[in-house]
Coordinates of C-alpha atoms and ligand atoms in Angstrom, one line a residue:
M1 CA -23.9 -2.4 -36.0
T2 CA -25.7 -5.5 -36.8
V3 CA -28.9 -7.3 -34.8
D4 CA -27.2 -11.0 -34.0
D5 CA -30.6 -13.5 -34.2
R6 CA -29.1 -16.6 -33.9
F7 CA -30.3 -17.5 -30.6
A8 CA -33.7 -15.7 -31.4
H9 CA -35.3 -19.5 -30.8
L10 CA -34.1 -19.6 -27.5
N11 CA -36.2 -16.2 -26.6
P12 CA -32.7 -14.9 -24.8
K13 CA -32.5 -11.5 -23.0
K14 CA -29.9 -8.8 -25.0
C15 CA -28.3 -6.4 -22.3
V16 CA -25.3 -4.6 -22.2
V17 CA -23.1 -4.1 -18.8
V18 CA -21.6 -0.7 -19.2
G19 CA -18.1 -0.9 -17.0
G20 CA -18.0 -4.8 -17.8
R21 CA -14.3 -5.1 -17.3
G22 CA -14.3 -4.1 -13.9
F23 CA -14.1 -5.5 -11.1
L24 CA -18.2 -6.0 -10.4
G25 CA -18.8 -5.9 -14.1
R26 CA -16.7 -9.0 -15.1
S27 CA -18.2 -10.9 -12.4
L28 CA -22.0 -9.8 -13.2
V29 CA -21.0 -10.6 -17.3
L30 CA -20.0 -13.9 -15.8
R31 CA -22.9 -14.7 -14.3
L32 CA -25.2 -13.7 -17.0
L33 CA -23.7 -16.3 -19.0
K34 CA -23.5 -19.1 -16.8
L35 CA -27.4 -18.1 -16.6
G36 CA -27.5 -19.2 -20.3
N37 CA -30.6 -17.5 -21.4
W38 CA -28.8 -13.8 -22.0
I39 CA -26.7 -11.8 -24.5
V40 CA -24.6 -9.9 -23.5
R41 CA -22.9 -6.8 -24.7
I42 CA -19.5 -5.8 -22.6
A43 CA -19.1 -2.2 -23.1
D44 CA -15.8 -0.5 -21.5
S45 CA -13.1 1.9 -22.2
A46 CA -10.3 -0.4 -23.0
Q47 CA -9.6 -0.5 -27.1
S48 CA -9.7 -4.1 -27.2
L49 CA -10.6 -7.0 -24.4
Q50 CA -7.9 -8.6 -23.9
L51 CA -9.2 -12.0 -21.9
L52 CA -7.2 -13.8 -19.1
N53 CA -6.6 -17.5 -18.8
S54 CA -9.4 -18.4 -16.4
E55 CA -11.9 -16.8 -19.0
S56 CA -12.7 -19.7 -20.3
V57 CA -16.6 -19.0 -19.9
L58 CA -16.7 -16.1 -22.1
A59 CA -14.4 -16.9 -24.2
Q60 CA -16.5 -19.4 -25.5
A61 CA -19.2 -17.2 -25.5
L62 CA -17.4 -14.7 -27.5
S63 CA -16.4 -17.1 -30.1
S64 CA -19.9 -18.5 -29.8
A65 CA -21.1 -14.4 -30.2
R66 CA -23.4 -14.6 -27.1
A67 CA -20.9 -12.0 -25.8
S68 CA -19.3 -9.1 -27.6
Y69 CA -17.1 -6.1 -26.7
F70 CA -17.5 -3.0 -27.5
H71 CA -15.0 -0.1 -26.9
I72 CA -17.0 2.9 -24.9
D73 CA -16.3 6.6 -23.8
L74 CA -18.8 7.6 -21.5
A75 CA -18.3 11.0 -21.5
D76 CA -19.2 10.6 -25.6
K77 CA -23.4 10.2 -25.6
C78 CA -22.9 9.1 -29.0
N79 CA -20.5 6.6 -28.4
V80 CA -23.0 5.5 -25.7
V81 CA -26.0 4.9 -28.5
K82 CA -24.4 2.4 -30.8
V83 CA -23.6 0.2 -27.6
L84 CA -27.3 -0.2 -26.2
E85 CA -29.3 0.0 -29.8
G86 CA -31.3 -3.0 -29.9
S87 CA -30.9 -4.1 -26.2
S88 CA -33.6 -4.1 -23.3
V89 CA -31.5 -4.0 -20.0
V90 CA -28.9 -2.0 -19.4
F91 CA -26.5 -2.8 -16.1
F92 CA -25.2 0.6 -15.6
M93 CA -22.1 -0.5 -13.6
D94 CA -20.0 3.0 -13.6
V95 CA -16.7 3.4 -13.4
A96 CA -14.1 3.6 -10.4
G97 CA -10.6 4.3 -10.1
V98 CA -10.7 7.6 -11.3
D99 CA -8.5 10.1 -10.0
V100 CA -10.2 11.5 -7.4
N101 CA -8.3 14.5 -7.2
D102 CA -9.3 15.5 -10.6
F103 CA -13.1 17.1 -9.7
Y104 CA -14.0 17.7 -13.4
T105 CA -12.4 14.0 -14.4
C106 CA -15.1 12.3 -11.8
Y107 CA -18.1 14.9 -13.0
R108 CA -17.9 14.3 -16.4
L109 CA -17.6 10.4 -16.2
I110 CA -20.2 9.9 -13.1
V111 CA -22.6 12.7 -13.6
Q112 CA -22.1 13.5 -17.4
G113 CA -21.5 9.6 -18.1
A114 CA -25.1 8.8 -16.1
K115 CA -26.9 11.6 -18.5
N116 CA -25.6 9.8 -21.0
V117 CA -26.6 6.5 -20.6
I118 CA -29.9 7.9 -19.2
S119 CA -30.3 9.3 -22.8
A120 CA -29.0 6.8 -25.2
C121 CA -31.5 4.5 -23.0
R122 CA -34.2 6.9 -23.6
E123 CA -33.6 6.6 -27.6
C124 CA -33.0 3.0 -27.5
R125 CA -35.6 2.3 -25.9
V126 CA -34.3 0.5 -23.4
K127 CA -36.7 -1.2 -20.8
R128 CA -34.7 -1.3 -17.5
L129 CA -31.6 0.4 -16.4
I130 CA -30.2 -1.0 -13.3
Y131 CA -27.8 1.3 -11.3
N132 CA -24.9 -0.2 -9.4
S133 CA -24.9 2.7 -7.0
S134 CA -22.7 2.0 -3.5
A135 CA -24.1 2.7 0.7
D136 CA -21.7 5.1 1.2
V137 CA -24.3 8.0 -0.8
V138 CA -26.0 7.8 2.7
F139 CA -23.1 8.4 4.5
D140 CA -21.7 11.7 5.7
G141 CA -18.5 11.0 7.4
L142 CA -18.9 11.6 10.4
H143 CA -21.6 10.2 11.7
D144 CA -22.3 6.3 12.5
I145 CA -25.0 4.8 10.3
R146 CA -26.6 1.7 12.3
N147 CA -29.3 -0.5 10.2
G148 CA -29.5 2.0 8.1
D149 CA -32.4 1.8 5.7
E150 CA -33.7 3.0 2.4
S151 CA -35.5 5.9 4.5
L152 CA -32.1 7.4 4.8
A153 CA -31.9 10.4 3.0
Y154 CA -28.5 11.7 0.9
P155 CA -26.1 13.8 3.3
W156 CA -26.5 17.5 3.2
K157 CA -22.9 18.0 2.9
T158 CA -19.9 15.7 2.7
D159 CA -16.2 15.7 2.0
D160 CA -16.3 12.5 -0.4
M161 CA -16.8 13.9 -3.6
L162 CA -17.4 10.6 -5.2
S163 CA -19.9 9.7 -2.8
D164 CA -21.2 12.6 -4.1
L165 CA -21.1 12.7 -7.2
K166 CA -22.8 9.1 -7.5
A167 CA -25.3 10.3 -5.2
Q168 CA -26.4 13.1 -8.2
A169 CA -25.9 10.0 -10.6
E170 CA -28.2 7.5 -8.7
S171 CA -31.0 10.3 -8.1
L172 CA -30.7 11.4 -11.7
I173 CA -31.0 7.4 -12.9
L174 CA -34.2 7.1 -10.5
S175 CA -35.8 10.6 -11.4
V176 CA -36.2 9.4 -15.3
N177 CA -38.2 5.7 -13.7
D178 CA -41.3 5.2 -16.0
I179 CA -40.2 8.2 -18.5
D180 CA -40.4 6.8 -22.6
G181 CA -40.9 3.1 -21.3
L182 CA -37.8 3.1 -18.7
L183 CA -37.9 1.4 -15.5
T184 CA -35.1 2.3 -13.3
C185 CA -33.7 1.0 -10.1
S186 CA -30.5 1.4 -8.2
L187 CA -28.7 -0.7 -5.9
R188 CA -26.8 0.1 -2.6
P189 CA -23.7 -2.5 -1.8
S190 CA -21.9 -1.8 1.1
N191 CA -18.0 -2.7 1.3
V192 CA -17.6 -4.8 -1.4
F193 CA -14.8 -7.7 -1.6
G194 CA -14.2 -10.6 -3.6
P195 CA -11.6 -12.0 -6.3
G196 CA -10.4 -9.5 -8.6
D197 CA -11.1 -6.3 -6.3
T198 CA -9.1 -3.3 -6.7
E199 CA -10.4 -1.3 -4.2
F200 CA -10.6 -2.7 -1.1
V201 CA -8.3 -5.4 -0.6
P202 CA -5.5 -4.3 -2.9
Y203 CA -5.4 -1.1 -0.5
F204 CA -5.1 -2.9 2.4
L205 CA -2.5 -5.1 1.4
K206 CA -0.3 -2.5 0.1
S207 CA -0.7 -0.6 3.9
A208 CA -0.3 -4.1 5.5
R209 CA 3.2 -4.6 3.4
Y210 CA 4.2 -1.2 4.8
G211 CA 3.3 -2.4 8.0
F212 CA 0.4 0.2 8.6
T213 CA -2.6 -1.8 9.3
K214 CA -1.1 -3.0 13.0
F215 CA -3.2 -0.4 13.8
I216 CA -6.5 -0.2 15.1
I217 CA -8.2 3.2 14.5
G218 CA -9.9 3.8 17.7
T219 CA -11.3 0.7 20.1
G220 CA -12.1 -1.0 16.8
D221 CA -15.9 -2.0 18.1
N222 CA -17.2 -0.3 15.3
L223 CA -19.3 -3.1 12.9
S224 CA -19.7 -3.1 9.2
D225 CA -21.3 -4.5 6.7
F226 CA -19.6 -6.2 3.4
T227 CA -21.0 -7.6 -0.2
F228 CA -19.1 -10.5 -1.3
S229 CA -19.1 -9.6 -5.2
E230 CA -20.8 -12.4 -6.5
N231 CA -23.9 -11.4 -4.0
V232 CA -23.5 -7.8 -6.1
T233 CA -24.0 -9.6 -9.5
H234 CA -26.8 -11.6 -7.7
A235 CA -28.5 -8.9 -6.5
H236 CA -28.4 -6.9 -10.2
I237 CA -30.1 -10.2 -11.6
C238 CA -32.9 -10.3 -8.8
A239 CA -33.6 -6.1 -9.1
E240 CA -33.3 -7.1 -13.3
E241 CA -36.2 -9.4 -13.1
A242 CA -38.4 -7.7 -10.2
L243 CA -38.4 -4.4 -12.9
N244 CA -39.7 -7.0 -15.1
F245 CA -42.6 -8.7 -12.9
Q246 CA -43.1 -6.0 -9.9
T247 CA -42.8 -3.1 -10.9
V248 CA -44.4 -1.1 -8.5
S249 CA -42.6 -1.8 -5.7
V250 CA -38.8 -1.8 -7.4
A251 CA -39.1 1.1 -10.5
G252 CA -37.6 4.5 -9.4
K253 CA -36.0 2.9 -6.0
A254 CA -32.9 2.4 -4.6
F255 CA -31.6 -1.0 -2.4
F256 CA -29.1 -1.6 0.5
I257 CA -27.2 -4.9 -0.6
T258 CA -25.0 -6.2 2.2
N259 CA -24.3 -9.8 3.3
D260 CA -26.8 -9.4 5.7
E261 CA -23.8 -10.5 8.2
P262 CA -22.7 -7.2 10.3
I263 CA -19.5 -7.8 11.6
Q264 CA -16.5 -5.8 13.6
F265 CA -14.9 -3.6 10.8
W266 CA -11.0 -4.8 12.2
E267 CA -12.3 -8.5 12.8
F268 CA -12.8 -8.5 8.8
L269 CA -10.1 -7.2 8.1
S270 CA -7.9 -9.5 10.6
L271 CA -9.4 -12.5 8.9
L272 CA -8.4 -11.1 5.3
L273 CA -5.0 -10.1 6.4
E274 CA -4.5 -13.4 9.0
G275 CA -5.9 -15.8 5.5
L276 CA -2.9 -13.7 3.8
G277 CA 0.4 -14.4 6.0
Y278 CA 0.1 -10.8 7.5
Q279 CA -0.4 -9.8 11.5
R280 CA -3.7 -9.0 12.6
P281 CA -4.1 -5.0 13.9
Y282 CA -3.2 -4.9 17.5
V283 CA -2.5 -1.3 18.4
K284 CA -5.2 0.6 19.3
L285 CA -4.4 4.0 18.2
P286 CA -6.9 6.4 19.5
A287 CA -9.0 7.9 17.3
K288 CA -8.3 11.7 17.6
L289 CA -4.7 11.0 17.1
A290 CA -5.3 9.5 13.7
Q291 CA -7.4 12.6 13.1
Y292 CA -5.0 15.1 13.6
I293 CA -2.4 13.2 11.7
L294 CA -5.1 13.1 8.9
S295 CA -5.1 17.4 9.7
V296 CA -1.3 17.1 8.8
L297 CA -1.7 15.1 5.8
K298 CA -4.7 17.1 4.5
W299 CA -2.5 20.1 5.2
S300 CA 0.4 18.6 3.6
H301 CA -2.2 18.1 0.0
E302 CA -3.8 21.1 -0.1
K303 CA -0.4 23.3 0.2
L304 CA 2.0 20.7 -1.5
G305 CA 0.0 18.7 -3.8
S306 CA 1.1 15.3 -2.8
R307 CA 1.3 13.3 -5.5
Y308 CA 2.7 10.6 -3.5
F309 CA -0.6 9.1 -1.8
S310 CA -4.2 10.3 -2.8
Y311 CA -5.6 12.0 0.5
P312 CA -9.4 11.7 -0.3
L313 CA -8.6 8.0 -0.7
L314 CA -7.1 7.6 2.8
V315 CA -9.9 9.7 4.2
H316 CA -12.3 7.6 2.7
F317 CA -10.5 4.3 3.8
F318 CA -10.3 6.0 7.0
Q319 CA -13.8 6.9 7.5
I320 CA -15.1 3.2 6.7
A321 CA -12.5 1.7 8.7
S322 CA -13.5 4.0 12.2
Y323 CA -17.1 4.5 11.9
T324 CA -20.2 2.3 12.9
R325 CA -22.2 1.4 9.1
T326 CA -24.6 -1.4 8.9
F327 CA -27.3 -1.5 6.9
N328 CA -30.8 -2.9 6.0
C329 CA -31.5 -5.1 3.3
T330 CA -35.2 -6.1 4.0
E331 CA -36.6 -4.2 1.5
A332 CA -34.1 -6.1 -1.3
H333 CA -35.0 -9.4 0.4
K334 CA -39.0 -8.4 0.1
H335 CA -39.2 -6.7 -3.2
L336 CA -36.1 -8.1 -5.2
G337 CA -36.2 -11.5 -3.8
Y338 CA -32.5 -10.7 -3.1
S339 CA -30.3 -12.6 -0.5
P340 CA -27.1 -13.4 -0.5
I341 CA -26.1 -16.7 -2.3
V342 CA -22.2 -16.6 -1.2
S343 CA -21.7 -16.4 2.8
L344 CA -19.3 -14.1 4.7
E345 CA -16.8 -16.9 5.9
E346 CA -17.1 -18.1 2.2
G347 CA -16.2 -14.8 0.8
V348 CA -12.9 -14.7 3.0
T349 CA -11.9 -17.7 1.9
L350 CA -12.5 -17.2 -1.4
T351 CA -11.1 -13.8 -1.4
I352 CA -7.9 -15.2 0.1
E353 CA -7.4 -18.1 -1.9
S354 CA -7.5 -15.3 -5.4
F355 CA -5.2 -13.0 -3.4
S356 CA -2.4 -15.8 -2.5
Y357 CA -0.1 -14.2 -5.1
L358 CA 0.1 -10.9 -2.7
S359 CA 0.2 -13.0 0.7
K360 CA 3.7 -12.2 2.5
D361 CA 4.9 -15.7 2.2
S362 CA 4.9 -15.4 -1.5
C363 CA 6.0 -12.1 -1.8
L364 CA 9.2 -13.3 0.9
S365 CA 9.9 -15.8 -1.4
R366 CA 10.1 -13.5 -4.6
S367 CA 12.2 -10.8 -3.1
F368 CA 14.6 -13.8 -1.4
S369 CA 14.3 -16.5 -4.3
S370 CA 17.5 -17.9 -5.0
T371 CA 17.8 -15.2 -8.4
E372 CA 16.5 -12.3 -6.1
Q373 CA 19.2 -11.3 -3.1
S374 CA 17.7 -9.7 -0.4
K375 CA 18.3 -5.5 0.0
A376 CA 20.1 -6.1 3.6
D377 CA 22.2 -9.2 2.0
K378 CA 23.1 -7.2 -0.8
L379 CA 24.2 -3.9 1.4
L380 CA 27.0 -5.9 3.1
G381 CA 28.2 -7.4 -0.2
G382 CA 26.3 -11.0 -0.1
G383 CA 29.6 -12.8 1.4
K384 CA 30.9 -13.9 4.4
V385 CA 30.2 -11.1 6.2
A386 CA 26.7 -10.9 4.9
D387 CA 26.0 -14.7 6.2
I388 CA 27.6 -13.8 9.7
L389 CA 25.5 -10.5 10.3
L390 CA 22.5 -12.0 8.8
W391 CA 22.7 -14.7 11.2
R392 CA 22.5 -17.6 8.6
D393 CA 24.4 -20.1 10.7
E394 CA 23.0 -19.4 14.2
K395 CA 26.6 -20.7 16.0
K396 CA 28.2 -19.6 13.6
S397 CA 27.3 -15.8 14.0
F398 CA 27.0 -15.8 17.7
T399 CA 30.7 -17.2 18.0
Y400 CA 31.8 -14.3 16.2
F401 CA 29.3 -11.6 18.2
A402 CA 30.9 -13.3 21.4
V403 CA 34.1 -12.8 20.3
L404 CA 33.8 -9.7 19.0
V405 CA 32.2 -8.7 22.7
L406 CA 35.0 -9.9 24.5
L407 CA 37.5 -8.1 21.9
F408 CA 35.5 -5.0 23.0
Y409 CA 35.6 -5.2 26.5
W410 CA 39.3 -6.0 26.7
F411 CA 40.3 -3.0 24.7
F412 CA 38.0 -0.2 25.3
L413 CA 36.3 -1.3 28.9
S414 CA 39.0 -3.0 30.6
G415 CA 40.6 0.6 31.6
R416 CA 43.9 -0.9 30.2
T417 CA 45.6 1.4 27.6
F418 CA 45.5 0.1 24.0
I419 CA 49.1 -1.2 24.1
S420 CA 48.8 -2.8 27.7
S421 CA 45.5 -4.9 26.3
A422 CA 47.0 -6.2 23.3
A423 CA 50.1 -7.1 25.1
K424 CA 48.2 -9.0 27.6
L425 CA 46.1 -10.7 24.8
L426 CA 49.2 -11.6 22.9
L427 CA 50.7 -13.1 26.1
L428 CA 47.4 -14.9 26.8
A429 CA 46.9 -15.8 22.8
T430 CA 50.3 -17.7 23.4
L431 CA 50.0 -19.3 26.7
L432 CA 46.6 -20.9 25.3
F433 CA 48.4 -22.6 22.4
Y434 CA 51.6 -23.4 24.8
G435 CA 48.9 -25.2 26.5
H436 CA 47.1 -26.6 23.5
G437 CA 50.3 -28.6 22.6
F438 CA 50.8 -30.9 25.8
L439 CA 47.0 -31.5 25.9
P440 CA 46.4 -35.5 25.3
S441 CA 44.4 -36.3 21.9
K442 CA 42.0 -37.3 23.9
L443 CA 40.8 -35.6 27.2
F444 CA 37.3 -36.5 29.5
G445 CA 36.4 -38.7 26.5
F446 CA 36.4 -35.2 24.0
D447 CA 38.6 -35.7 21.1
I448 CA 41.5 -32.5 21.3
Q449 CA 42.0 -31.4 17.7
R450 CA 45.4 -30.6 16.4
I451 CA 45.6 -27.3 15.0
P452 CA 47.9 -27.9 11.6
L453 CA 51.0 -25.1 11.8
S454 CA 49.4 -24.4 7.6
Y455 CA 46.7 -22.5 9.3
F456 CA 49.4 -19.9 10.6
E457 CA 50.7 -19.7 7.4
I458 CA 50.6 -16.6 5.2
S459 CA 51.0 -17.2 1.9
D460 CA 53.8 -15.5 -0.7
A461 CA 51.0 -13.9 -2.8
V462 CA 49.1 -12.5 0.5
V463 CA 52.1 -11.3 2.4
K464 CA 53.6 -9.4 -1.4
D465 CA 50.0 -7.6 -1.9
S466 CA 49.7 -6.0 1.7
V467 CA 53.3 -4.9 1.1
I468 CA 52.6 -3.2 -2.1
T469 CA 49.2 -2.1 -0.2
T470 CA 51.3 -0.7 2.1
V471 CA 54.4 0.8 0.7
C472 CA 51.6 2.4 -2.2
L473 CA 49.5 4.1 0.8
W474 CA 52.6 5.0 2.7
N475 CA 53.9 6.9 -0.7
K476 CA 50.4 8.6 -0.8
G477 CA 50.5 10.1 2.2
F478 CA 53.8 10.9 1.9
Q479 CA 52.9 13.0 -0.7
I480 CA 50.1 14.5 1.0
I481 CA 52.1 15.7 3.8
R482 CA 55.1 17.3 1.8
R483 CA 52.1 18.7 0.0
L484 CA 50.7 20.3 2.5
A485 CA 54.4 20.7 4.3
H486 CA 55.0 23.7 1.3
G487 CA 51.7 24.8 1.5
E488 CA 50.8 24.1 -2.3
D489 CA 47.3 22.8 -1.0
W490 CA 45.5 24.8 1.2
S491 CA 42.1 23.4 0.7
A492 CA 43.0 19.7 1.3
F493 CA 45.2 21.4 4.6
F494 CA 42.0 22.7 5.8
K495 CA 40.2 19.4 5.5
I496 CA 42.8 18.0 7.1
A497 CA 43.2 19.7 10.0
V498 CA 39.3 20.0 10.5
F499 CA 39.2 16.0 10.4
L500 CA 42.0 15.8 12.8
Y501 CA 40.3 18.0 15.1
L502 CA 37.3 16.2 14.8
M503 CA 38.4 12.9 15.2
K504 CA 40.3 13.7 18.7
M505 CA 37.2 15.1 19.5
F506 CA 35.6 11.9 18.8
L507 CA 38.2 9.4 19.8
S508 CA 38.5 11.5 23.4
K509 CA 34.7 11.4 23.8
L510 CA 32.6 9.2 21.5
L511 CA 34.3 6.3 20.4
T512 CA 34.2 3.4 23.1
I513 CA 30.3 4.7 22.7
L514 CA 29.7 4.4 19.2
I515 CA 31.7 1.3 18.7
G516 CA 29.8 -0.6 20.7
I517 CA 26.4 0.7 19.1
G518 CA 28.0 -0.1 16.3
L519 CA 28.1 -3.8 17.4
V520 CA 25.0 -4.3 18.5
F521 CA 23.8 -2.6 15.3
A522 CA 25.8 -4.7 13.1
F523 CA 24.3 -8.2 14.5
M524 CA 21.1 -6.5 15.2
G525 CA 20.3 -4.1 12.6
F526 CA 21.0 -6.1 9.3
F527 CA 19.2 -9.1 10.7
V528 CA 16.3 -6.9 11.1
Y529 CA 15.9 -5.0 8.3
E530 CA 16.0 -8.2 6.3
Q531 CA 12.7 -9.4 8.0
Y532 CA 11.1 -6.4 8.0
E533 CA 12.3 -5.0 4.6
S534 CA 9.4 -3.7 3.1
E535 CA 7.8 -2.2 6.4
I536 CA 10.8 -0.3 7.2
D537 CA 11.3 0.8 3.1
G538 CA 7.7 1.9 3.5
M539 CA 8.0 3.7 6.4
V540 CA 11.3 5.7 5.4
D541 CA 10.0 6.4 2.0
V542 CA 6.9 7.5 3.9
L543 CA 9.7 9.9 6.0
F544 CA 11.7 10.8 3.5
T545 CA 8.5 11.7 1.0
S546 CA 6.9 14.1 3.4
L547 CA 10.6 15.8 4.6
K548 CA 11.1 16.5 0.5
E549 CA 7.4 17.7 0.4
F550 CA 7.9 20.2 3.3
M551 CA 11.6 20.9 2.4
I552 CA 9.8 22.1 -1.4
Y553 CA 7.1 24.0 0.3
L554 CA 10.0 26.0 2.6
M555 CA 11.7 26.7 -0.4
S556 CA 8.5 27.8 -2.4
I557 CA 7.3 30.2 0.5
S558 CA 11.2 31.4 1.5
P559 CA 11.2 34.4 -1.4
V560 CA 7.6 35.5 0.1
F561 CA 8.8 35.0 3.8
I562 CA 12.9 36.9 3.1
S563 CA 10.3 39.8 1.1
R564 CA 8.0 40.0 4.2
L565 CA 10.9 40.0 6.5
L566 CA 12.4 42.9 4.7
R567 CA 9.4 44.7 4.8
Y568 CA 8.9 44.3 8.7
H569 CA 12.6 45.3 9.0
D570 CA 12.5 48.7 6.5
N571 CA 9.0 49.5 8.3
F572 CA 10.8 49.2 11.8
Q573 CA 13.6 51.5 10.5
Q574 CA 11.4 54.3 9.6
Y575 CA 9.3 53.9 12.3
E576 CA 12.3 54.3 14.6
K577 CA 13.2 57.2 12.8
K578 CA 10.0 59.1 13.0
G579 CA 10.1 58.3 16.4
Ligands
NAD601 N1 -15.4 -2.1 -5.3 C1 -16.5 -1.7 -4.4 O1 -16.1 -1.9 -3.1 C2 -17.7 -0.7 -4.7 C3 -18.3 -0.8 -3.6 C4 -19.5 -0.2 -3.4 C5 -20.2 0.6 -4.9 N2 -19.3 0.8 -5.8 C6 -19.6 1.3 -7.3 O2 -19.6 -0.2 -8.5 C7 -19.2 0.2 -9.7 C8 -18.0 -0.4 -9.8 O3 -16.9 -0.4 -9.2 P1 -16.0 -1.5 -9.8 O4 -15.2 -1.9 -8.0 O5 -16.5 -2.9 -10.3 O6 -15.2 -0.6 -10.5 P2 -13.1 -1.0 -11.5 O7 -13.1 0.5 -11.5 O8 -13.2 -2.1 -11.2 O9 -14.5 -1.0 -13.0 C9 -14.7 0.5 -13.7 C10 -15.0 -0.3 -15.3 O10 -15.2 1.5 -15.6 C11 -14.4 1.5 -17.1 N3 -14.5 2.8 -16.9 C12 -13.8 3.8 -17.0 N4 -13.8 4.4 -17.2 C13 -14.7 4.7 -18.5 C14 -15.5 5.7 -19.5 N5 -14.9 6.4 -19.6 N6 -15.8 4.7 -20.3 C15 -16.7 2.9 -20.2 N7 -15.7 3.0 -19.0 C16 -15.2 3.2 -18.0 C17 -12.7 0.8 -15.9 O11 -12.2 0.3 -17.5 C18 -13.5 -0.4 -15.4 O12 -13.4 -1.3 -16.2 C19 -18.2 1.8 -9.3 O13 -19.0 3.5 -9.2 C20 -18.1 1.8 -7.6 O14 -18.2 3.4 -6.9 C21 -18.0 -0.6 -5.6

């Protein structure tokens, strides 16, 4: 690898950003390049660099060799050494988004990865290593943290495997401070958010689309500290300078980084959700109930190894959403010279802007664009019936609804027989038409429209088609009846007999209720489904997935269950014989 010395006269510092294409890595690279006195090596796992349209600063830096890209695998030390050679500073952003169900991979990347970075730094005589840790490393998932400072110890026990591994990586990095001329420190940002976020915002937006963010877990009073991504990257640059000039108070230490504006977790989430067009959470779910639901999910995760949701991630977000977690960053102010450069309000606005393509409105307009039909529309065939049942024209839909309700009353609720209802309806219609014929063309200032005779005419083609269809149906029916009468098809006979019997029961008892429910459902159900399509789909998805997994579980245990039952039965018989 050749060392580029074109900028030597500017005396720039050479650094490597490990994980430089991640959410925080990108933000740090951009900030370093904007500062102008850095030559930046971006190291990440992707084979090649895919630039986004918005990354013009990086594109320019790449073309002028102020930035370069290196494909690495943290698990391979030789690989890491090659990238670090010739750099004096390493910003180790670390990996995220690993499969939390796979302990071996997580350990290999987080702990072994940290060991590899440390060895490579020592081998390459790197001067400063800044590790991007997390405030989660001191959280045990059971107790609130109020204004926690750096004196907090790592929890003795935690269920959060990723935080546990990160704590191990952090302590390894801090423990090698001042060995082989390497100075180290660690930053612990709390709940990072911002444009390009791959964790927090996407997770809650996905939940919002499924309608799960309507619920507040517990009272909703718990406070949290959030950190805008640019503040985290600013803190990294402050830490590098402080390590250089105020070594004693910074080296070998960890610092909490926040926006220094604690806020109720649910208020923060509401701001984001409302900004993106979703409803703010409003249904309070007792924390105990949420915990019971989690226990069921845990059971299903352990027994069924669910691939449809990530239980550890769910627990992580449940915990950060239901406990108070605020951190004191006085140490970072004092020793790193850090203070937030973007306020919480500004950060929320920038985040909302960057995620506007995932807002409720844009999702809806995407799914209901002129080329794409809603699912309800597709189900109803997309024609006139769909227009009426989906209330596209409210007046028309209401008229149809009112007429159908009236007919329902007339035929089913009035207490008359079907024939007498039909006869009375015909009589009423005849009288109405007859009376309509006598009306003048203007009455009390209103125009009376004549109904043209053509309105009552049926075309020859329609009559022919109907007759042909009727004849076909009649013939088909007759053939079936003949076959049944001759006893040629017993299975058909049986099916028809059962069908007729069920129909008889159904007609005598349930028909009226079912037609009434059907009528209301037709005019309400499809309309509601169209409005809350993603939420309803999400709920149905979850229900079906749980049911499916439960069935698979039942099937997997049934042979064991049956063999046990048989054994008990045998034992019981032997006992009876003996006794
Ligand atoms: N996002 C947050 O809310 C938050 C909060 C506090 C701390 N952190 C920590 O900050 C770190 C970075 O977070 P992020 O949100 O930027 O993560 P991210 O997933 O956006 O980025 C991680 C980067 O690491 C790269 N990577 C994955 N495997 C690799 C490998 N084997 N070798 C080299 N690179 C590899 C990925 O390609 C990705 O670009 C994580 O350790 C995370 O725990 C994140």
